[in-house]
Amino acid sequence: MSYASSRTAAAPAGPTGLGAAARAVPRGRRSRGPLGRADGYVGSMGDQRGAVKRGTWETVAVAVALVVALPVAVWWLVGQRDYEGLPESELDYAVRPWDIDPTVEFAVGLNALLIAVGAAALLVAWSRTRRLPLYWWSAVGPLLAAGVVAALGHRVLTAGTVGANIGAGLVAVLGTTLVLVLLAVGLGRGLYLLRRPPR
């Protein structure tokens, strides 16, 4: 047997060889981050983690802006719901409305509306380009619903009426429960996706 033949026979044939191990790891394979998109290359862990962190928290920041701004915008657009035809001193209130200067209320409400529209447009655009996977809306949606219910409920609670405010009682019982459930679902789902995103 020749020397070349003996070297060929001694080479490992199974997957335990270094050559097979090198072939088992494809070069340039992209990994998936918490937002479902390719964030970096295997092998550059520092760059990969930095890209994942930047992309994740940029999206979270925009989502938080929408969750905070939308209820304020809805609250401002609905406005104070008092019984018409009577002065405020003759109306009954379950909860007194906030004493806010109309100019300040207008400025805050308008800015909240602009932020909500911009953030929603950005998140929808990211969803269309797959930067924001659709499953993230399972966390954002309940939080948005909780904020809208809370904004509408506050307007019902602070509405000036003649006699008992039946709607205030319903809001205090059913509305509060609904808001708490929606907050628990949205926050729980969001934390789960941040820690263990679907693959």
XYZ file of C-alpha atoms in Angstrom:
199
model
C 0.000 0.000 0.000
C 1.349 3.407 -0.941
C 1.907 6.257 1.459
C -0.875 8.340 -0.165
C -3.334 5.466 0.158
C -2.544 5.027 3.875
C -3.156 8.774 4.522
C -6.509 8.555 2.712
C -7.601 5.535 4.722
C -6.657 7.212 8.025
C -8.789 10.304 7.370
C -12.005 10.359 9.475
C -15.087 9.406 7.477
C -17.759 10.393 9.991
C -19.089 13.772 11.036
C -16.548 13.977 13.868
C -13.786 15.262 11.643
C -12.807 18.903 11.583
C -13.656 19.168 7.900
C -17.200 17.904 8.435
C -17.627 20.189 11.448
C -16.575 23.165 9.374
C -18.990 22.207 6.603
C -21.832 21.802 9.137
C -21.792 25.530 9.987
C -22.858 27.540 6.916
C -21.050 30.808 6.515
C -23.058 33.974 6.217
C -26.188 32.427 7.761
C -28.332 35.142 9.286
C -29.923 34.789 12.684
C -33.386 35.951 13.712
C -33.779 38.593 16.385
C -36.750 39.241 18.694
C -38.512 41.215 15.953
C -38.342 38.369 13.477
C -35.905 39.869 10.982
C -32.312 39.014 10.169
C -30.200 41.050 12.539
C -26.651 39.823 12.090
C -24.307 37.048 11.024
C -23.399 34.034 13.072
C -19.923 34.490 14.360
C -20.105 38.232 15.059
C -21.981 38.003 18.356
C -21.176 41.537 19.489
C -22.521 43.116 16.292
C -25.494 40.761 16.281
C -26.541 41.582 19.846
C -26.122 45.300 19.213
C -28.308 45.156 16.102
C -30.980 43.145 17.890
C -31.004 45.561 20.829
C -31.194 48.662 18.636
C -33.949 47.277 16.421
C -35.993 45.955 19.309
C -35.945 49.088 21.442
C -36.574 51.418 18.502
C -39.777 49.524 17.777
C -40.728 49.334 21.455
C -40.250 53.105 21.796
C -42.575 53.820 18.859
C -45.153 51.343 20.189
C -45.033 52.958 23.646
C -45.509 56.387 22.061
C -48.626 55.128 20.303
C -49.995 53.430 23.436
C -49.543 56.624 25.474
C -50.614 59.165 22.858
C -53.749 57.451 21.537
C -55.762 57.595 24.807
C -54.868 61.261 25.280
C -55.939 62.031 21.706
C -59.228 60.139 22.137
C -59.877 61.868 25.475
C -59.278 65.264 23.869
C -61.411 64.560 20.776
C -64.374 63.351 22.859
C -64.273 66.424 25.074
C -66.274 67.206 28.209
C -69.717 65.602 28.036
C -71.990 67.813 30.138
C -75.757 68.002 30.013
C -76.668 70.938 27.801
C -78.942 73.732 28.877
C -77.851 74.023 32.503
C -74.914 75.833 34.101
C -72.126 73.762 35.600
C -73.138 74.746 39.126
C -76.491 72.955 38.707
C -75.087 69.703 37.298
C -74.286 66.533 39.220
C -70.859 64.929 38.852
C -69.805 61.443 39.885
C -66.209 62.664 39.506
C -65.285 66.290 39.020
C -63.506 66.950 35.696
C -59.910 68.058 35.718
C -59.382 71.814 35.925
C -57.142 72.247 32.870
C -56.621 75.470 30.989
C -58.288 75.172 27.554
C -55.123 76.330 25.784
C -53.037 73.673 27.512
C -55.658 71.013 26.815
C -55.724 71.941 23.136
C -51.937 71.871 22.827
C -51.581 68.538 24.614
C -54.469 66.956 22.725
C -53.292 68.099 19.308
C -49.732 66.940 19.908
C -50.984 63.590 21.181
C -53.094 63.176 18.052
C -50.129 63.941 15.781
C -47.870 61.543 17.691
C -50.502 58.796 17.596
C -51.034 59.165 13.849
C -47.291 59.219 13.135
C -46.508 56.256 15.382
C -49.382 54.204 13.970
C -48.299 54.940 10.401
C -44.729 53.937 11.215
C -45.741 50.669 12.876
C -48.045 49.770 9.973
C -45.238 50.493 7.510
C -42.840 48.316 9.513
C -45.439 45.545 9.530
C -45.745 45.698 5.751
C -41.976 45.445 5.325
C -41.723 42.646 7.943
C -39.572 44.747 10.246
C -42.386 44.405 12.765
C -43.883 40.886 12.593
C -47.653 40.728 12.821
C -47.560 38.759 16.066
C -46.359 41.906 17.873
C -49.840 43.387 17.394
C -51.117 40.750 19.829
C -49.308 42.787 22.505
C -49.855 46.304 21.149
C -53.551 45.797 20.360
C -54.759 45.049 23.923
C -52.743 47.980 25.288
C -54.306 50.335 22.752
C -57.770 49.028 23.582
C -57.127 49.508 27.313
C -56.092 53.109 26.742
C -59.137 53.915 24.606
C -61.519 52.326 27.139
C -59.860 54.287 29.949
C -60.135 57.570 28.025
C -63.801 57.051 27.201
C -64.517 55.851 30.728
C -63.002 58.984 32.230
C -65.226 61.171 30.066
C -68.265 59.201 31.238
C -67.235 59.468 34.888
C -66.711 63.232 34.681
C -69.822 63.997 32.642
C -72.179 66.525 34.167
C -75.691 65.092 34.482
C -79.033 65.833 36.060
C -79.517 63.224 38.756
C -77.626 59.950 39.030
C -74.976 59.086 36.449
C -75.791 55.451 35.614
C -72.943 55.244 33.145
C -70.429 56.115 35.851
C -71.409 53.035 37.829
C -70.997 50.795 34.801
C -67.609 52.308 34.027
C -66.431 51.887 37.613
C -67.277 48.179 37.621
C -67.108 46.854 34.063
C -64.765 49.436 32.592
C -62.145 49.081 35.298
C -62.201 45.294 35.023
C -61.885 45.413 31.247
C -58.951 47.827 31.395
C -57.103 45.671 33.925
C -57.624 42.517 31.855
C -56.449 44.207 28.656
C -53.387 45.634 30.411
C -52.487 42.222 31.825
C -52.836 40.555 28.426
C -50.896 43.224 26.545
C -48.059 43.579 29.051
C -47.771 39.837 29.554
C -47.646 39.165 25.841
C -45.144 41.966 25.260
C -42.771 40.729 27.952
C -43.048 37.202 26.596
C -42.159 38.332 23.070
C -39.187 40.336 24.334
C -37.824 37.373 26.258
C -38.837 34.442 24.040
C -39.847 35.610 20.565
C -41.590 33.081 18.281
C -39.337 31.500 15.641
